[in-house]
Coordinates of C-alpha atoms and ligand atoms in Angstrom, one line a residue:
M1 CA 11.6 0.2 -38.7
E2 CA 13.0 2.1 -35.4
T3 CA 15.4 -0.2 -33.9
K4 CA 14.6 -1.2 -30.2
K5 CA 16.8 0.9 -27.7
Y6 CA 17.9 -1.3 -24.6
V7 CA 18.9 -0.5 -21.3
Q8 CA 22.5 -0.4 -21.0
G9 CA 24.6 -2.5 -18.6
I10 CA 22.8 -5.3 -18.2
P11 CA 24.2 -8.1 -19.9
K12 CA 22.3 -11.3 -20.6
P13 CA 23.9 -14.5 -18.9
S14 CA 24.0 -17.9 -20.5
Y15 CA 22.0 -18.9 -17.3
Q16 CA 18.3 -17.6 -16.6
R17 CA 17.2 -14.6 -15.8
V18 CA 14.0 -13.3 -13.3
L19 CA 13.0 -10.2 -13.5
I20 CA 11.2 -8.7 -10.6
V21 CA 9.3 -5.2 -12.0
G22 CA 8.3 -3.1 -8.5
G23 CA 10.3 -3.9 -4.8
G24 CA 7.2 -4.0 -2.6
F25 CA 6.8 -6.6 0.0
A26 CA 6.3 -8.7 -2.9
G27 CA 8.4 -8.3 -5.2
L28 CA 11.8 -7.9 -3.0
K29 CA 10.7 -11.5 -1.1
V30 CA 11.2 -12.5 -4.5
A31 CA 14.4 -11.1 -4.9
R32 CA 15.7 -12.1 -1.3
E33 CA 14.2 -15.6 -1.2
L34 CA 16.2 -16.2 -4.9
K35 CA 19.8 -14.6 -3.5
G36 CA 22.8 -17.5 -4.1
S37 CA 20.0 -19.7 -6.5
A38 CA 21.3 -20.6 -10.1
Y39 CA 18.9 -17.4 -11.3
Q40 CA 20.5 -14.1 -12.8
V41 CA 18.4 -11.6 -10.5
V42 CA 16.9 -8.4 -12.0
M43 CA 14.9 -5.8 -10.0
I44 CA 13.3 -2.9 -11.4
D45 CA 11.3 -0.2 -9.7
K46 CA 10.9 3.6 -10.0
N47 CA 12.6 4.2 -6.4
N48 CA 15.5 3.4 -5.2
Y49 CA 14.5 3.0 -2.1
H50 CA 11.6 0.1 -0.1
Q51 CA 9.0 2.1 1.2
F52 CA 6.5 0.2 4.5
Q53 CA 3.5 1.0 4.0
P54 CA 1.8 0.1 6.9
L55 CA 3.5 3.1 8.9
Y56 CA 2.7 6.0 6.6
Y57 CA 0.3 7.2 9.0
Q58 CA 3.0 7.7 11.2
V59 CA 5.0 10.2 9.1
A60 CA 2.3 12.3 8.2
T61 CA 1.6 12.4 12.3
S62 CA 5.2 13.2 12.6
G63 CA 5.2 9.8 14.9
L64 CA 8.2 8.6 12.8
E65 CA 11.1 9.7 10.2
P66 CA 11.1 8.6 6.4
S67 CA 14.3 7.4 6.7
A68 CA 12.3 5.0 9.5
I69 CA 10.5 3.4 7.1
A70 CA 12.2 3.0 4.0
F71 CA 15.4 1.5 2.8
P72 CA 17.9 1.2 -0.5
F73 CA 17.8 -1.3 -2.4
R74 CA 21.1 -1.0 -3.4
K75 CA 22.1 -2.6 0.2
V76 CA 20.1 -5.2 -0.6
F77 CA 21.5 -6.2 -3.7
K78 CA 25.4 -5.0 -3.4
R79 CA 28.2 -7.3 -3.7
D80 CA 26.7 -10.0 -5.5
D81 CA 27.1 -9.8 -9.2
K82 CA 24.2 -12.4 -10.5
M83 CA 21.3 -9.3 -8.1
L84 CA 20.9 -5.8 -10.2
F85 CA 19.1 -3.5 -9.8
R86 CA 18.1 -0.6 -11.4
M87 CA 15.5 2.4 -11.2
L88 CA 13.4 2.3 -14.0
E89 CA 10.0 2.7 -14.5
F90 CA 8.1 -0.1 -16.0
K91 CA 5.8 0.6 -19.1
Q92 CA 4.7 -2.0 -21.1
V93 CA 5.0 -6.0 -21.4
D94 CA 5.5 -7.8 -24.7
V95 CA 4.7 -11.4 -24.3
E96 CA 6.1 -12.6 -27.8
A97 CA 9.0 -11.7 -27.2
R98 CA 9.0 -11.9 -23.8
E99 CA 10.9 -8.2 -22.9
I100 CA 9.3 -5.0 -21.2
E101 CA 9.8 -1.6 -22.0
T102 CA 11.3 1.1 -19.7
D103 CA 11.8 4.8 -19.3
A104 CA 15.1 3.4 -20.2
G105 CA 14.8 1.2 -23.0
W106 CA 13.9 -2.2 -23.4
L107 CA 14.8 -5.3 -21.1
A108 CA 14.8 -9.0 -21.9
Y109 CA 13.1 -11.7 -19.4
D110 CA 13.2 -15.4 -19.0
Y111 CA 10.8 -15.2 -16.0
L112 CA 8.7 -11.7 -15.3
V113 CA 7.6 -11.3 -12.4
L114 CA 4.6 -8.5 -12.0
A115 CA 5.2 -6.9 -8.6
I116 CA 3.8 -3.1 -9.1
G117 CA 0.9 -3.2 -6.4
A118 CA -2.4 -0.5 -5.9
D119 CA -2.5 3.0 -6.2
T120 CA -5.3 5.1 -4.8
H121 CA -8.7 4.8 -6.6
F122 CA -11.1 7.5 -6.7
F123 CA -13.9 6.4 -7.8
G124 CA -13.9 8.6 -11.1
M125 CA -14.5 11.4 -8.7
E126 CA -12.4 14.0 -10.6
N127 CA -12.9 17.1 -8.0
I128 CA -11.6 14.5 -4.8
R129 CA -9.0 13.6 -7.1
K130 CA -7.7 17.2 -7.3
H131 CA -8.2 18.5 -3.8
A132 CA -8.1 14.6 -1.2
T133 CA -4.9 14.1 0.1
P134 CA -4.2 10.5 -1.0
M135 CA -1.8 8.3 1.1
K136 CA -0.2 5.3 -0.8
T137 CA 3.9 6.6 -1.1
I138 CA 5.9 8.5 1.3
S139 CA 6.6 11.6 -0.4
E140 CA 2.2 12.3 0.0
A141 CA 2.3 10.7 3.7
L142 CA 5.3 13.7 4.2
F143 CA 2.7 16.1 1.8
L144 CA 0.2 15.5 4.3
R145 CA 2.1 15.9 7.7
N146 CA 3.2 19.7 6.0
K147 CA -0.2 20.7 5.0
L148 CA -1.6 19.6 8.5
I149 CA 1.5 21.5 10.1
S150 CA 1.1 24.8 7.7
N151 CA -2.5 24.7 8.1
F152 CA -2.7 24.8 12.4
E153 CA 0.4 27.8 11.8
A154 CA -2.2 29.7 9.6
A155 CA -5.4 28.8 12.1
Y156 CA -2.7 30.5 15.0
N157 CA -2.6 33.6 12.7
T158 CA -6.3 34.1 11.9
D159 CA -8.8 35.6 14.1
D160 CA -11.8 35.1 12.0
L161 CA -13.2 31.8 13.4
Q162 CA -14.8 30.7 10.8
K163 CA -11.8 29.9 9.1
R164 CA -9.6 28.9 11.6
E165 CA -12.4 25.8 11.9
S166 CA -11.8 25.4 8.5
L167 CA -8.3 25.2 8.8
L168 CA -8.3 22.9 11.9
N169 CA -10.9 20.2 11.0
V170 CA -9.5 16.9 8.9
V171 CA -11.9 14.9 7.7
V172 CA -11.1 11.4 6.9
V173 CA -12.7 8.9 4.5
G174 CA -13.1 5.1 4.4
G175 CA -13.5 3.5 7.9
G176 CA -10.8 0.8 6.9
P177 CA -7.1 0.0 8.8
T178 CA -5.3 3.2 7.2
G179 CA -8.4 5.5 8.5
V180 CA -9.3 3.9 11.8
E181 CA -5.5 4.6 12.4
L182 CA -4.9 7.9 11.1
A183 CA -8.3 9.4 12.5
G184 CA -6.9 7.6 16.3
A185 CA -3.1 9.1 15.7
I186 CA -4.4 12.6 14.3
A187 CA -6.7 13.0 17.7
E188 CA -4.4 12.1 19.4
M189 CA -2.1 15.0 18.3
R190 CA -4.7 17.1 19.2
R191 CA -4.9 15.7 22.7
D192 CA -1.5 15.8 23.1
A193 CA 0.8 17.2 21.2
L194 CA -0.8 20.3 19.7
P195 CA -2.0 21.7 23.0
L196 CA 1.8 22.2 23.8
D197 CA 2.9 23.1 21.0
Y198 CA -0.1 25.9 20.1
P199 CA -1.2 26.8 24.0
T200 CA -3.4 29.6 23.2
M201 CA -5.6 28.1 20.6
D202 CA -8.8 26.5 21.9
W203 CA -8.2 22.6 20.4
K204 CA -12.1 22.0 21.4
R205 CA -12.9 23.7 18.2
M206 CA -10.7 21.3 15.4
R207 CA -12.5 18.6 15.0
V208 CA -11.6 15.1 13.7
C209 CA -14.1 13.0 11.1
L210 CA -14.2 9.7 10.0
L211 CA -16.7 8.9 7.3
E212 CA -17.4 5.6 5.9
A213 CA -19.7 4.1 3.6
S214 CA -20.8 1.1 4.8
P215 CA -22.6 0.5 7.9
R216 CA -18.8 -0.7 10.0
L217 CA -15.3 0.1 10.2
L218 CA -13.4 -2.6 9.6
N219 CA -14.9 -4.2 7.1
G220 CA -11.8 -6.6 6.6
M221 CA -11.6 -7.5 10.3
S222 CA -14.3 -9.8 12.7
E223 CA -17.4 -7.6 13.8
A224 CA -16.5 -6.9 16.9
S225 CA -12.9 -5.2 16.4
G226 CA -15.2 -3.1 14.0
Q227 CA -17.5 -2.1 17.3
K228 CA -14.6 -1.7 20.1
S229 CA -12.3 0.6 17.0
L230 CA -15.6 2.4 16.7
A231 CA -16.0 2.9 20.8
F232 CA -12.0 3.8 20.9
L233 CA -12.4 6.3 18.4
E234 CA -15.3 7.9 20.4
K235 CA -13.3 8.1 23.5
L236 CA -10.7 9.9 21.7
G237 CA -13.3 12.6 20.8
V238 CA -13.2 11.3 16.4
D239 CA -16.9 12.3 15.3
V240 CA -17.6 8.9 13.3
T241 CA -19.9 8.8 11.4
L242 CA -21.0 5.2 9.1
N243 CA -23.3 5.2 5.9
A244 CA -21.9 8.5 5.0
A245 CA -20.4 8.1 1.4
V246 CA -18.5 11.5 0.1
K247 CA -19.7 13.4 -3.0
D248 CA -17.8 15.7 -3.6
F249 CA -14.9 18.2 -2.4
D250 CA -14.0 21.3 -3.4
G251 CA -11.1 22.1 -1.1
E252 CA -12.8 23.6 1.1
H253 CA -16.0 22.0 1.8
V254 CA -16.7 18.0 2.1
L255 CA -20.1 17.0 0.6
V256 CA -22.1 13.8 2.3
A257 CA -24.3 11.9 0.1
D258 CA -26.4 12.8 3.7
G259 CA -26.1 16.3 2.8
Q260 CA -24.0 16.9 5.6
K261 CA -21.4 19.6 5.2
I262 CA -18.4 19.9 6.9
A263 CA -15.9 22.7 6.0
A264 CA -13.1 21.7 5.6
K265 CA -9.8 22.0 4.2
T266 CA -7.7 18.8 4.6
L267 CA -9.5 15.7 3.2
I268 CA -7.3 11.9 3.6
W269 CA -8.8 9.7 1.1
A270 CA -8.2 6.4 2.5
A271 CA -11.2 5.0 0.8
G272 CA -10.2 2.5 -1.6
V273 CA -6.8 1.1 -4.3
R274 CA -6.6 -0.1 -7.7
A275 CA -4.2 -2.1 -9.2
N276 CA -1.4 -0.4 -11.0
P277 CA -1.9 -1.0 -14.9
V278 CA 0.0 -3.3 -16.5
P279 CA 0.3 -2.1 -21.3
G280 CA 0.9 -5.3 -22.9
L281 CA -1.1 -8.2 -21.4
P282 CA -3.9 -9.7 -22.9
E283 CA -7.0 -8.3 -22.4
E284 CA -7.9 -12.0 -20.9
A285 CA -5.8 -10.8 -17.9
F286 CA -7.5 -8.8 -15.7
L287 CA -10.6 -8.2 -14.1
P288 CA -12.5 -5.2 -14.2
N289 CA -10.7 -3.9 -11.0
G290 CA -7.3 -4.1 -13.1
R291 CA -6.4 -6.4 -10.7
V292 CA -4.5 -9.4 -13.1
R293 CA -5.5 -13.0 -12.9
V294 CA -3.6 -15.7 -11.8
N295 CA -3.4 -19.3 -11.3
R296 CA -2.4 -21.0 -7.9
F297 CA 0.7 -20.3 -8.7
N298 CA 0.4 -17.2 -9.6
Q299 CA 1.3 -17.6 -13.4
V300 CA -0.6 -15.2 -15.8
E301 CA -2.1 -18.2 -17.6
A302 CA -2.8 -15.8 -20.8
A303 CA 0.7 -14.9 -21.2
P304 CA 3.6 -17.8 -20.8
G305 CA 6.5 -16.7 -18.5
V306 CA 4.4 -14.0 -16.5
Y307 CA 3.7 -14.3 -13.2
A308 CA 1.9 -11.9 -10.5
I309 CA 2.0 -11.6 -6.8
G310 CA 0.7 -9.5 -3.9
D311 CA -1.7 -6.3 -4.1
L312 CA -1.8 -6.9 -7.9
A313 CA -2.5 -10.2 -8.6
Y314 CA -6.5 -11.7 -8.5
M315 CA -5.9 -15.7 -7.5
E316 CA -9.5 -18.0 -6.4
T317 CA -9.2 -20.8 -3.7
P318 CA -11.4 -22.8 -2.2
K319 CA -10.5 -20.9 1.4
F320 CA -10.6 -17.2 -0.7
S321 CA -13.2 -17.8 -3.8
K322 CA -13.2 -13.8 -3.9
G323 CA -9.1 -13.5 -4.1
H324 CA -7.2 -13.0 -1.0
P325 CA -6.8 -9.3 0.8
Q326 CA -4.3 -6.8 -0.9
V327 CA -2.1 -6.9 2.4
A328 CA 1.5 -7.3 3.2
Q329 CA 0.8 -11.5 4.6
V330 CA -0.3 -12.4 1.2
A331 CA 2.5 -10.3 -1.0
I332 CA 5.1 -11.7 1.7
Q333 CA 3.9 -15.3 1.1
Q334 CA 2.9 -15.5 -2.4
A335 CA 6.8 -14.6 -3.1
K336 CA 7.8 -17.4 -0.7
N337 CA 5.7 -19.7 -2.7
L338 CA 6.7 -18.5 -6.2
S339 CA 10.6 -18.5 -5.6
Y340 CA 10.3 -21.9 -4.1
N341 CA 8.9 -22.7 -7.1
F342 CA 11.5 -21.5 -9.0
R343 CA 14.0 -22.9 -7.1
S344 CA 12.0 -26.4 -7.9
L345 CA 12.3 -25.8 -11.6
L346 CA 16.2 -25.8 -11.6
K347 CA 15.8 -29.3 -9.6
E348 CA 13.2 -31.1 -11.3
R349 CA 10.8 -30.9 -7.9
R350 CA 7.2 -30.5 -8.6
W351 CA 5.3 -27.4 -8.1
E352 CA 3.5 -25.8 -5.0
E353 CA 0.3 -24.1 -5.2
F354 CA -0.5 -21.3 -3.5
E355 CA -2.8 -21.8 0.4
Y356 CA -2.7 -18.6 2.2
K357 CA -2.1 -19.1 6.0
D358 CA -4.0 -16.4 7.6
L359 CA -1.6 -15.0 10.9
G360 CA -4.0 -12.7 12.1
S361 CA -4.7 -8.8 11.6
M362 CA -4.4 -5.9 13.9
A363 CA -4.9 -2.3 13.2
T364 CA -3.7 0.3 16.2
V365 CA -6.0 3.3 17.5
G366 CA -3.9 5.4 18.6
Q367 CA -0.6 4.8 20.9
K368 CA -2.4 2.8 22.8
L369 CA -5.6 1.4 22.0
A370 CA -5.5 -1.7 19.6
V371 CA -8.1 -4.5 18.4
V372 CA -6.7 -7.7 16.8
D373 CA -8.4 -10.7 15.1
L374 CA -5.7 -14.0 15.6
P375 CA -7.5 -16.8 13.3
Y376 CA -9.1 -18.3 16.1
L377 CA -9.1 -15.0 18.7
S378 CA -10.6 -11.9 18.4
F379 CA -9.6 -9.5 21.3
Q380 CA -8.5 -5.8 22.2
A381 CA -5.5 -4.8 23.5
L382 CA -4.6 -1.6 25.6
S383 CA -1.2 -1.7 25.0
P384 CA -0.6 -2.6 21.6
G385 CA 3.1 -2.3 21.6
W386 CA 4.1 -6.1 22.1
C387 CA 1.6 -6.9 19.1
G388 CA 3.2 -4.7 16.5
F389 CA 4.6 -7.9 14.9
L390 CA 1.2 -8.8 13.7
C391 CA 1.0 -5.3 11.9
I392 CA 2.5 -7.0 8.5
Ligands
LIG401 C1 -1.3 3.3 4.1 C2 -1.2 1.6 3.9 C3 -1.5 1.2 5.2 C4 -1.5 -0.5 5.0 N1 -1.3 -0.7 6.4 C5 -1.2 -2.4 6.1 C6 -1.1 -3.3 7.6 O1 -1.6 -2.6 8.3 N2 -1.5 -4.4 6.9 C7 -1.4 -5.2 6.1 O2 -0.7 -6.0 6.2 N3 -0.7 -4.0 4.8 C8 -1.1 -3.0 5.0 N4 -1.2 -2.5 4.1 C9 -1.6 -2.7 2.7 C10 -0.2 -3.5 1.8 O3 1.0 -2.1 2.2 C11 0.3 -4.0 0.7 O4 -0.9 -4.9 1.4 C12 1.5 -4.0 0.7 O5 2.2 -3.3 0.2 C13 1.5 -5.0 -1.2 O6 2.7 -5.1 -1.5 P1 3.0 -5.2 -2.9 O7 4.7 -5.7 -3.0 O8 2.1 -6.0 -3.4 O9 2.7 -3.6 -3.3 P2 3.4 -2.6 -2.5 O10 4.3 -3.0 -1.5 O11 2.4 -1.0 -3.0 O12 5.1 -2.1 -3.8 C14 4.8 -1.8 -5.2 C15 6.7 -1.4 -5.7 O13 6.3 -1.2 -6.8 C16 6.8 -0.4 -7.3 N5 6.1 0.5 -9.1 C17 4.4 0.7 -8.7 N6 4.4 0.9 -10.1 C18 6.1 0.8 -10.9 C19 6.4 1.1 -12.2 N7 5.2 1.3 -13.8 N8 7.6 1.2 -12.6 C20 8.6 0.0 -11.6 N9 8.1 0.4 -10.4 C21 7.0 0.6 -10.4 C22 6.4 0.6 -6.4 O14 7.3 2.4 -6.7 C23 6.3 0.2 -5.4 O15 7.5 -0.2 -4.8 C24 -1.6 -1.4 3.8 C25 -1.0 -0.4 2.9 C26 -1.5 1.2 2.8 C27 -1.3 2.3 1.5

């Protein structure tokens, strides 16, 4: 029988190990909250830096540099013998053996915290997966920035009007916060920055389209915020089409179910995410959409010692009977509650059930417009800078 290869240099201590997989909002928060506890904390991630996803659209539209929205995990993990970070890719879990497999071998755990989040979901549309630009990592946001800029350069160099328009046009699919923010930021680029860089181009010929399959924008927010964001986008000159499901994209034309055909070389897909896969968990742990079912303590009941938090986890509570939204605040609050419970284990204290406290949400539409939903109030701001804290 083949012997198992183990990850080198991570000795199993005499005390218990919490192994965290994924250093996003959820996983990193658990690590930080357990710093100084009686556990050995080992965190792995396929990258060696944390990514602040809510500001990807700023990187894509040249508003921020990648270094402004990423920082190295090693900053958090240095100078502490009980806090270890390794850049490793998670492959599968062996629930019986209490071990996970990574691209560099196996690692044992006493408690496993799965926090690997979600990835773009194309709903099986292979052509769209091949030609569209997603935005779920900093690399993808940078790829989008480069694609936009090289298309603008190519448009400047051609006198073929049809070709120019298709190079300039941008179609954003998905009217959630990401799609709304991106469409607004691109429309502002067209109004403010691009005419300065390319003074002889007729920027009125560039279309920024936002397509949303449902009858309204910002489905996770209030009706008022949905309507106001539509008004803000229209003011910026974005062509918003509701009830418009995209059927196909061949890299040149976007085909909409209502028959519309838009010539555009750039289609940005912000229309859905799917939980990252966790091979090795029993089948009953998963929902059909891949999210991992957990109880009020974030425990995966079908796999003792395993916990899932953040975008990956699906928890029903009386207030959230269809699960929680996949947003940063849920990830952070679940991480805090789970870390508190891990500390309670050491003190023989009762475990606390998770209860989400909705601190509000915000979507910015350009630099000076935002829609904000607070638990008891919804409003629209003309200068959203001051309420940026709501972003996460
Ligand atoms: C463009 C965009 C804009 C958003 N805007 C907002 C917003 O304004 N407000 C808001 O509240 N939420 C927003 N969200 C959602 C928010 O970012 C997520 O809810 C949050 O990041 C979830 O945290 P998480 O820790 O569960 O997962 P993530 O933050 O996705 O972290 C998962 C981590 O796991 C790692 N990983 C994945 N697979 C593996 C593997 N196989 N092996 C090792 N490591 C792995 C990843 O590298 C990553 O570091 C936005 C998301 C996107 C994509």
